[in-house]
Amino acid sequence: MNYDRILIRYGEVALKSDPVKNRFINRLVGNIQSGLDRAEVKYRIERDRGRLFVITKDIEKSIEILRKVFGIVSISPVKTTKGELEHIIKVVENLAKEYIREGETFAIRARRKGTEKVTSKMIEREAGAAVLKTVDARVDLTNPEKTIYVEVRQNKAFIFTEVIKCEGGMPLGTQGRVIGIFDGSVEAVCACWLMMKRGCEVIPVYPDARPYSSKKDYEVAERNASVLREWTIGSKFYLKKLDIGKAVFLFSEECGKDLVGTLIRRMVYRCASRVAKIYKAKAIVTGETLKKGGDVESFHLGEMASDLVVLRPLIGMDRDEILKLSERIGDLEECKGVMQILEERFKPGGVLKEIEECEGRVDAERLVEESISGIGKD
Amino acid sequence: MNYDRILIRYGEVALKSDPVKNRFINRLVGNIQSGLDRAEVKYRIERDRGRLFVITKDIEKSIEILRKVFGIVSISPVKTTKGELEHIIKVVENLAKEYIREGETFAIRARRKGTEKVTSKMIEREAGAAVLKTVDARVDLTNPEKTIYVEVRQNKAFIFTEVIKCEGGMPLGTQGRVIGIFDGSVEAVCACWLMMKRGCEVIPVYPDARPYSSKKDYEVAERNASVLREWTIGSKFYLKKLDIGKAVFLFSEECGKDLVGTLIRRMVYRCASRVAKIYKAKAIVTGETLKKGGDVESFHLGEMASDLVVLRPLIGMDRDEILKLSERIGDLEECKGVMQILEERFKPGGVLKEIEECEGRVDAERLVEESISGIGKD
């Protein structure tokens, strides 16, 4: 079938009050546009109540992009025709010839909005009868092998066979900006992705701890970031490096062994807060999970050094659930994130007083300045 | 079939180092015991490598309890026999007579651990042949309608047909204690449940805002808490009331209209921190989600009044995902939580300086004392 457009269904957006809804739909349309533009697809967008249409010749390519636009619940490539019964029947007949094979069972499902010319039942009955004459198949309304959908809106009818489920959520950018601590791990990717799905634009910072982490760690992080980048339609997603190697060195030389892990976490949170100021972000996102005793205490000691709230979308998830989630995102490389590498080497611990005393001694504020000195010049 | 025991598989636990693993398994066994004791089941528990067995006559009742013990990945009611081939064949034959119907396809799947007397292949072949003689059925190894499983361990064989998936996670109580802000909403239930699944014991506090909330709100919260209580095998789960009605009244009388929402959130976080001290809990859990602009800022203003880290396991989730999750937990009543009721009436806003000034004026510290005065006497 020569499909001529893609029907787009969006979700949560529809629940909101009118001004909010309009802002959301505008953002959704804007994101769709920048995705299709980026891929150099030629298209036109039409709006209808609760639906969007992308009219294009490049159906396949557009589908691949729309799948990764947050806020879209599902899409269907459709064939458009006029809203009168005779036109609908003709398209359904043609589609059935290609789509329904000999001996299969089928059903026609119709819905109608904003027109009185035909009823859903009428379409289902008449188009069904026409298919029976054309193809050697049987009707099964309960559990058909093939289904042809007809959606009539005003004076047009849209005919399709496929409903491709997308991720839903809120259009990227509708919930403000957050800083993602992106250390290359699958957890970091998942955490950023979940917040993007909730509508947040994520600015990723990469804690570069060389020589404690390696060039290879950075390269893996870059590759995983590029998988996530496909979902950032409507915003940018480039790693901003925090150079924390020197700080890690000073902590490990100058401070008690038990404190280094905590000092590092505080350092990274602190840097993220500073970057947040530059980009007007309002929260920090991390892929932190509960793995062992003491994790929560260490989160708290870290957070006291942050000016912003720290969101941990994976905190209630199992390793298995995280891996399952990561498969939805794309083909990620499993690796140890920089934060995990550092944590295995430098156990977090200590009490606030000691820690603050150390931070004074090594001048943690100056170290933060140095670590973020390369950021925000773009 | 007369099953004589339940085979229990556990997951994440198995990944840890030996001392951690032992602590986890001990806790898991302890939780299973208290669940079965609470239900007055008579049983005995046996341990084997990577498996536990509950030996009981009360199979049905035990299954209902074990389903809700975190840390268990799956369970199977099994028939036990000796590890020799002839015994296995006999039990499989008997089971097949009841289980496989005429004309169905079947497969035997065997695995073996710690014995050399038989091989898996041998069992599958011989038991399969015996079934073919007894029942009018066909073998289908790829996609059988019925499967009979045989697991041989040392000198015993366990035969079963069913693998009941459970929730997995970590045994309740292995990850310390947290305070759950339990306002009765489905979100609060889900947030507490997720942290319990990660091994945290949750102490629920209910913000009772009468006259701003109602007796009915409290009753619904109690009913939803009782659904969650079925999952708290190995710990208690009783709502502890924070009486915040007076504080809400004073805030709304004495403070700027824009600040009241934030003042309430800070009040509740502050009370939760105080309750945490009483019960030695190390974090606060809330069902907060991103719903509208300004939420994150309000989280932050709240958190500055808390002595503990605030975990928000739902922060990356859609409304739909939350509802789907809630169905796994049980038959919950949908309702507005107290926090949502208050939030709709008193919008959160303001800046820290103003807010702290107000808190000084109404003596927020004393209000906290009064609100929690009934807690910790048990």
PDB file of N, CA and C in Angstrom, chain A residues 211-271:
ATOM      1  N   PRO A 211      43.936  10.463  35.786  1.00  0.00           N
ATOM      2  CA  PRO A 211      44.311   9.105  35.372  1.00  0.00           C
ATOM      3  C   PRO A 211      43.544   7.979  36.085  1.00  0.00           C
ATOM      4  N   TYR A 212      42.570   8.303  36.927  1.00  0.00           N
ATOM      5  CA  TYR A 212      41.863   7.227  37.645  1.00  0.00           C
ATOM      6  C   TYR A 212      40.850   6.532  36.735  1.00  0.00           C
ATOM      7  N   SER A 213      40.344   7.256  35.768  1.00  0.00           N
ATOM      8  CA  SER A 213      39.575   6.611  34.702  1.00  0.00           C
ATOM      9  C   SER A 213      40.437   6.707  33.445  1.00  0.00           C
ATOM     10  N   SER A 214      39.996   6.066  32.363  1.00  0.00           N
ATOM     11  CA  SER A 214      40.866   6.002  31.183  1.00  0.00           C
ATOM     12  C   SER A 214      40.212   6.676  29.981  1.00  0.00           C
ATOM     13  N   LYS A 215      41.020   6.826  28.942  1.00  0.00           N
ATOM     14  CA  LYS A 215      40.509   7.376  27.689  1.00  0.00           C
ATOM     15  C   LYS A 215      39.414   6.462  27.143  1.00  0.00           C
ATOM     16  N   LYS A 216      39.618   5.155  27.322  1.00  0.00           N
ATOM     17  CA  LYS A 216      38.637   4.188  26.833  1.00  0.00           C
ATOM     18  C   LYS A 216      37.288   4.398  27.538  1.00  0.00           C
ATOM     19  N   ASP A 217      37.337   4.657  28.840  1.00  0.00           N
ATOM     20  CA  ASP A 217      36.087   4.920  29.565  1.00  0.00           C
ATOM     21  C   ASP A 217      35.330   6.075  28.913  1.00  0.00           C
ATOM     22  N   TYR A 218      36.095   7.085  28.545  1.00  0.00           N
ATOM     23  CA  TYR A 218      35.460   8.251  27.938  1.00  0.00           C
ATOM     24  C   TYR A 218      34.843   7.905  26.589  1.00  0.00           C
ATOM     25  N   GLU A 219      35.578   7.086  25.829  1.00  0.00           N
ATOM     26  CA  GLU A 219      35.079   6.733  24.497  1.00  0.00           C
ATOM     27  C   GLU A 219      33.782   5.922  24.588  1.00  0.00           C
ATOM     28  N   VAL A 220      33.735   5.006  25.555  1.00  0.00           N
ATOM     29  CA  VAL A 220      32.506   4.230  25.742  1.00  0.00           C
ATOM     30  C   VAL A 220      31.362   5.175  26.134  1.00  0.00           C
ATOM     31  N   ALA A 221      31.659   6.102  27.031  1.00  0.00           N
ATOM     32  CA  ALA A 221      30.635   7.064  27.451  1.00  0.00           C
ATOM     33  C   ALA A 221      30.126   7.846  26.243  1.00  0.00           C
ATOM     34  N   GLU A 222      31.035   8.237  25.374  1.00  0.00           N
ATOM     35  CA  GLU A 222      30.643   8.968  24.165  1.00  0.00           C
ATOM     36  C   GLU A 222      29.731   8.114  23.289  1.00  0.00           C
ATOM     37  N   ARG A 223      30.087   6.837  23.147  1.00  0.00           N
ATOM     38  CA  ARG A 223      29.255   5.968  22.306  1.00  0.00           C
ATOM     39  C   ARG A 223      27.869   5.780  22.924  1.00  0.00           C
ATOM     40  N   ASN A 224      27.819   5.573  24.239  1.00  0.00           N
ATOM     41  CA  ASN A 224      26.510   5.426  24.882  1.00  0.00           C
ATOM     42  C   ASN A 224      25.708   6.728  24.803  1.00  0.00           C
ATOM     43  N   ALA A 225      26.418   7.846  24.886  1.00  0.00           N
ATOM     44  CA  ALA A 225      25.726   9.136  24.761  1.00  0.00           C
ATOM     45  C   ALA A 225      25.119   9.276  23.369  1.00  0.00           C
ATOM     46  N   SER A 226      25.805   8.727  22.372  1.00  0.00           N
ATOM     47  CA  SER A 226      25.291   8.892  21.009  1.00  0.00           C
ATOM     48  C   SER A 226      24.029   8.054  20.797  1.00  0.00           C
ATOM     49  N   VAL A 227      23.898   6.947  21.538  1.00  0.00           N
ATOM     50  CA  VAL A 227      22.646   6.172  21.487  1.00  0.00           C
ATOM     51  C   VAL A 227      21.506   7.009  22.066  1.00  0.00           C
ATOM     52  N   LEU A 228      21.804   7.659  23.167  1.00  0.00           N
ATOM     53  CA  LEU A 228      20.798   8.489  23.827  1.00  0.00           C
ATOM     54  C   LEU A 228      20.458   9.714  22.980  1.00  0.00           C
ATOM     55  N   ARG A 229      21.438  10.173  22.223  1.00  0.00           N
ATOM     56  CA  ARG A 229      21.238  11.386  21.424  1.00  0.00           C
ATOM     57  C   ARG A 229      20.088  11.224  20.436  1.00  0.00           C
ATOM     58  N   GLU A 230      19.859   9.989  19.985  1.00  0.00           N
ATOM     59  CA  GLU A 230      18.755   9.770  19.039  1.00  0.00           C
ATOM     60  C   GLU A 230      17.401  10.103  19.649  1.00  0.00           C
ATOM     61  N   TRP A 231      17.347  10.113  20.979  1.00  0.00           N
ATOM     62  CA  TRP A 231      16.088  10.426  21.668  1.00  0.00           C
ATOM     63  C   TRP A 231      15.976  11.907  22.022  1.00  0.00           C
ATOM     64  N   THR A 232      17.016  12.668  21.735  1.00  0.00           N
ATOM     65  CA  THR A 232      17.010  14.065  22.183  1.00  0.00           C
ATOM     66  C   THR A 232      16.545  14.982  21.083  1.00  0.00           C
ATOM     67  N   ILE A 233      15.546  14.527  20.352  1.00  0.00           N
ATOM     68  CA  ILE A 233      14.984  15.374  19.315  1.00  0.00           C
ATOM     69  C   ILE A 233      14.350  16.583  19.994  1.00  0.00           C
ATOM     70  N   GLY A 234      14.761  17.744  19.593  1.00  0.00           N
ATOM     71  CA  GLY A 234      14.237  18.954  20.222  1.00  0.00           C
ATOM     72  C   GLY A 234      15.199  19.540  21.239  1.00  0.00           C
ATOM     73  N   SER A 235      16.359  18.905  21.416  1.00  0.00           N
ATOM     74  CA  SER A 235      17.370  19.512  22.278  1.00  0.00           C
ATOM     75  C   SER A 235      18.723  18.946  21.884  1.00  0.00           C
ATOM     76  N   LYS A 236      19.773  19.496  22.458  1.00  0.00           N
ATOM     77  CA  LYS A 236      21.116  18.977  22.170  1.00  0.00           C
ATOM     78  C   LYS A 236      21.522  18.001  23.253  1.00  0.00           C
ATOM     79  N   PHE A 237      22.526  17.197  22.981  1.00  0.00           N
ATOM     80  CA  PHE A 237      22.989  16.282  24.012  1.00  0.00           C
ATOM     81  C   PHE A 237      24.472  16.008  23.805  1.00  0.00           C
ATOM     82  N   TYR A 238      25.306  16.902  24.308  1.00  0.00           N
ATOM     83  CA  TYR A 238      26.749  16.732  24.185  1.00  0.00           C
ATOM     84  C   TYR A 238      27.375  16.722  25.565  1.00  0.00           C
ATOM     85  N   LEU A 239      28.259  15.754  25.794  1.00  0.00           N
ATOM     86  CA  LEU A 239      28.886  15.622  27.105  1.00  0.00           C
ATOM     87  C   LEU A 239      29.731  16.843  27.428  1.00  0.00           C
ATOM     88  N   LYS A 240      29.552  17.361  28.629  1.00  0.00           N
ATOM     89  CA  LYS A 240      30.407  18.439  29.115  1.00  0.00           C
ATOM     90  C   LYS A 240      31.317  17.845  30.172  1.00  0.00           C
ATOM     91  N   LYS A 241      32.621  18.013  29.964  1.00  0.00           N
ATOM     92  CA  LYS A 241      33.571  17.321  30.838  1.00  0.00           C
ATOM     93  C   LYS A 241      33.851  18.072  32.127  1.00  0.00           C
ATOM     94  N   LEU A 242      33.743  17.342  33.232  1.00  0.00           N
ATOM     95  CA  LEU A 242      34.246  17.843  34.507  1.00  0.00           C
ATOM     96  C   LEU A 242      35.620  17.208  34.712  1.00  0.00           C
ATOM     97  N   ASP A 243      36.669  18.015  34.792  1.00  0.00           N
ATOM     98  CA  ASP A 243      38.008  17.443  34.987  1.00  0.00           C
ATOM     99  C   ASP A 243      38.274  17.274  36.475  1.00  0.00           C
ATOM    100  N   ILE A 244      38.006  16.081  36.976  1.00  0.00           N
ATOM    101  CA  ILE A 244      38.112  15.905  38.424  1.00  0.00           C
ATOM    102  C   ILE A 244      39.329  15.090  38.836  1.00  0.00           C
ATOM    103  N   GLY A 245      40.184  14.731  37.867  1.00  0.00           N
ATOM    104  CA  GLY A 245      41.363  13.905  38.180  1.00  0.00           C
ATOM    105  C   GLY A 245      42.241  14.525  39.258  1.00  0.00           C
ATOM    106  N   LYS A 246      42.499  15.815  39.125  1.00  0.00           N
ATOM    107  CA  LYS A 246      43.371  16.487  40.093  1.00  0.00           C
ATOM    108  C   LYS A 246      42.735  16.467  41.486  1.00  0.00           C
ATOM    109  N   ALA A 247      41.440  16.709  41.528  1.00  0.00           N
ATOM    110  CA  ALA A 247      40.747  16.709  42.816  1.00  0.00           C
ATOM    111  C   ALA A 247      40.836  15.328  43.463  1.00  0.00           C
ATOM    112  N   VAL A 248      40.617  14.289  42.669  1.00  0.00           N
ATOM    113  CA  VAL A 248      40.690  12.935  43.220  1.00  0.00           C
ATOM    114  C   VAL A 248      42.089  12.692  43.781  1.00  0.00           C
ATOM    115  N   PHE A 249      43.102  13.123  43.038  1.00  0.00           N
ATOM    116  CA  PHE A 249      44.482  12.958  43.495  1.00  0.00           C
ATOM    117  C   PHE A 249      44.702  13.662  44.836  1.00  0.00           C
ATOM    118  N   LEU A 250      44.281  14.908  44.915  1.00  0.00           N
ATOM    119  CA  LEU A 250      44.486  15.669  46.159  1.00  0.00           C
ATOM    120  C   LEU A 250      43.727  15.047  47.328  1.00  0.00           C
ATOM    121  N   PHE A 251      42.493  14.652  47.077  1.00  0.00           N
ATOM    122  CA  PHE A 251      41.716  14.004  48.149  1.00  0.00           C
ATOM    123  C   PHE A 251      42.466  12.777  48.664  1.00  0.00           C
ATOM    124  N   SER A 252      42.968  11.962  47.727  1.00  0.00           N
ATOM    125  CA  SER A 252      43.567  10.700  48.156  1.00  0.00           C
ATOM    126  C   SER A 252      44.920  10.923  48.825  1.00  0.00           C
ATOM    127  N   GLU A 253      45.580  12.027  48.501  1.00  0.00           N
ATOM    128  CA  GLU A 253      46.870  12.330  49.131  1.00  0.00           C
ATOM    129  C   GLU A 253      46.691  13.013  50.485  1.00  0.00           C
ATOM    130  N   GLU A 254      45.728  13.922  50.547  1.00  0.00           N
ATOM    131  CA  GLU A 254      45.659  14.839  51.684  1.00  0.00           C
ATOM    132  C   GLU A 254      44.622  14.443  52.731  1.00  0.00           C
ATOM    133  N   CYS A 255      43.691  13.567  52.357  1.00  0.00           N
ATOM    134  CA  CYS A 255      42.568  13.328  53.269  1.00  0.00           C
ATOM    135  C   CYS A 255      42.534  11.875  53.724  1.00  0.00           C
ATOM    136  N   GLY A 256      41.840  11.638  54.816  1.00  0.00           N
ATOM    137  CA  GLY A 256      41.710  10.284  55.363  1.00  0.00           C
ATOM    138  C   GLY A 256      41.121   9.345  54.318  1.00  0.00           C
ATOM    139  N   LYS A 257      41.658   8.131  54.298  1.00  0.00           N
ATOM    140  CA  LYS A 257      41.289   7.122  53.310  1.00  0.00           C
ATOM    141  C   LYS A 257      39.771   6.895  53.253  1.00  0.00           C
ATOM    142  N   ASP A 258      39.134   6.923  54.423  1.00  0.00           N
ATOM    143  CA  ASP A 258      37.697   6.618  54.481  1.00  0.00           C
ATOM    144  C   ASP A 258      36.828   7.724  53.898  1.00  0.00           C
ATOM    145  N   LEU A 259      37.429   8.885  53.686  1.00  0.00           N
ATOM    146  CA  LEU A 259      36.611  10.025  53.274  1.00  0.00           C
ATOM    147  C   LEU A 259      36.583  10.222  51.773  1.00  0.00           C
ATOM    148  N   VAL A 260      37.555   9.615  51.069  1.00  0.00           N
ATOM    149  CA  VAL A 260      37.775   9.988  49.671  1.00  0.00           C
ATOM    150  C   VAL A 260      36.529   9.770  48.810  1.00  0.00           C
ATOM    151  N   GLY A 261      35.867   8.624  48.995  1.00  0.00           N
ATOM    152  CA  GLY A 261      34.664   8.337  48.206  1.00  0.00           C
ATOM    153  C   GLY A 261      33.613   9.422  48.367  1.00  0.00           C
ATOM    154  N   THR A 262      33.391   9.812  49.602  1.00  0.00           N
ATOM    155  CA  THR A 262      32.396  10.856  49.867  1.00  0.00           C
ATOM    156  C   THR A 262      32.840  12.203  49.302  1.00  0.00           C
ATOM    157  N   LEU A 263      34.121  12.506  49.459  1.00  0.00           N
ATOM    158  CA  LEU A 263      34.638  13.771  48.926  1.00  0.00           C
ATOM    159  C   LEU A 263      34.419  13.847  47.418  1.00  0.00           C
ATOM    160  N   ILE A 264      34.625  12.722  46.736  1.00  0.00           N
ATOM    161  CA  ILE A 264      34.434  12.707  45.282  1.00  0.00           C
ATOM    162  C   ILE A 264      32.970  12.951  44.930  1.00  0.00           C
ATOM    163  N   ARG A 265      32.073  12.238  45.619  1.00  0.00           N
ATOM    164  CA  ARG A 265      30.655  12.416  45.319  1.00  0.00           C
ATOM    165  C   ARG A 265      30.243  13.876  45.514  1.00  0.00           C
ATOM    166  N   ARG A 266      30.712  14.456  46.612  1.00  0.00           N
ATOM    167  CA  ARG A 266      30.374  15.858  46.884  1.00  0.00           C
ATOM    168  C   ARG A 266      30.939  16.780  45.811  1.00  0.00           C
ATOM    169  N   MET A 267      32.153  16.472  45.404  1.00  0.00           N
ATOM    170  CA  MET A 267      32.808  17.258  44.357  1.00  0.00           C
ATOM    171  C   MET A 267      31.975  17.242  43.069  1.00  0.00           C
ATOM    172  N   VAL A 268      31.522  16.040  42.693  1.00  0.00           N
ATOM    173  CA  VAL A 268      30.766  15.910  41.440  1.00  0.00           C
ATOM    174  C   VAL A 268      29.407  16.605  41.554  1.00  0.00           C
ATOM    175  N   TYR A 269      28.718  16.417  42.672  1.00  0.00           N
ATOM    176  CA  TYR A 269      27.440  17.111  42.884  1.00  0.00           C
ATOM    177  C   TYR A 269      27.649  18.627  42.823  1.00  0.00           C
ATOM    178  N   ARG A 270      28.744  19.060  43.461  1.00  0.00           N
ATOM    179  CA  ARG A 270      29.021  20.493  43.516  1.00  0.00           C
ATOM    180  C   ARG A 270      29.274  21.051  42.112  1.00  0.00           C
ATOM    181  N   CYS A 271      30.082  20.328  41.346  1.00  0.00           N
ATOM    182  CA  CYS A 271      30.340  20.754  39.968  1.00  0.00           C
ATOM    183  C   CYS A 271      29.025  20.811  39.188  1.00  0.00           C
TER     184      CYS A 271
END
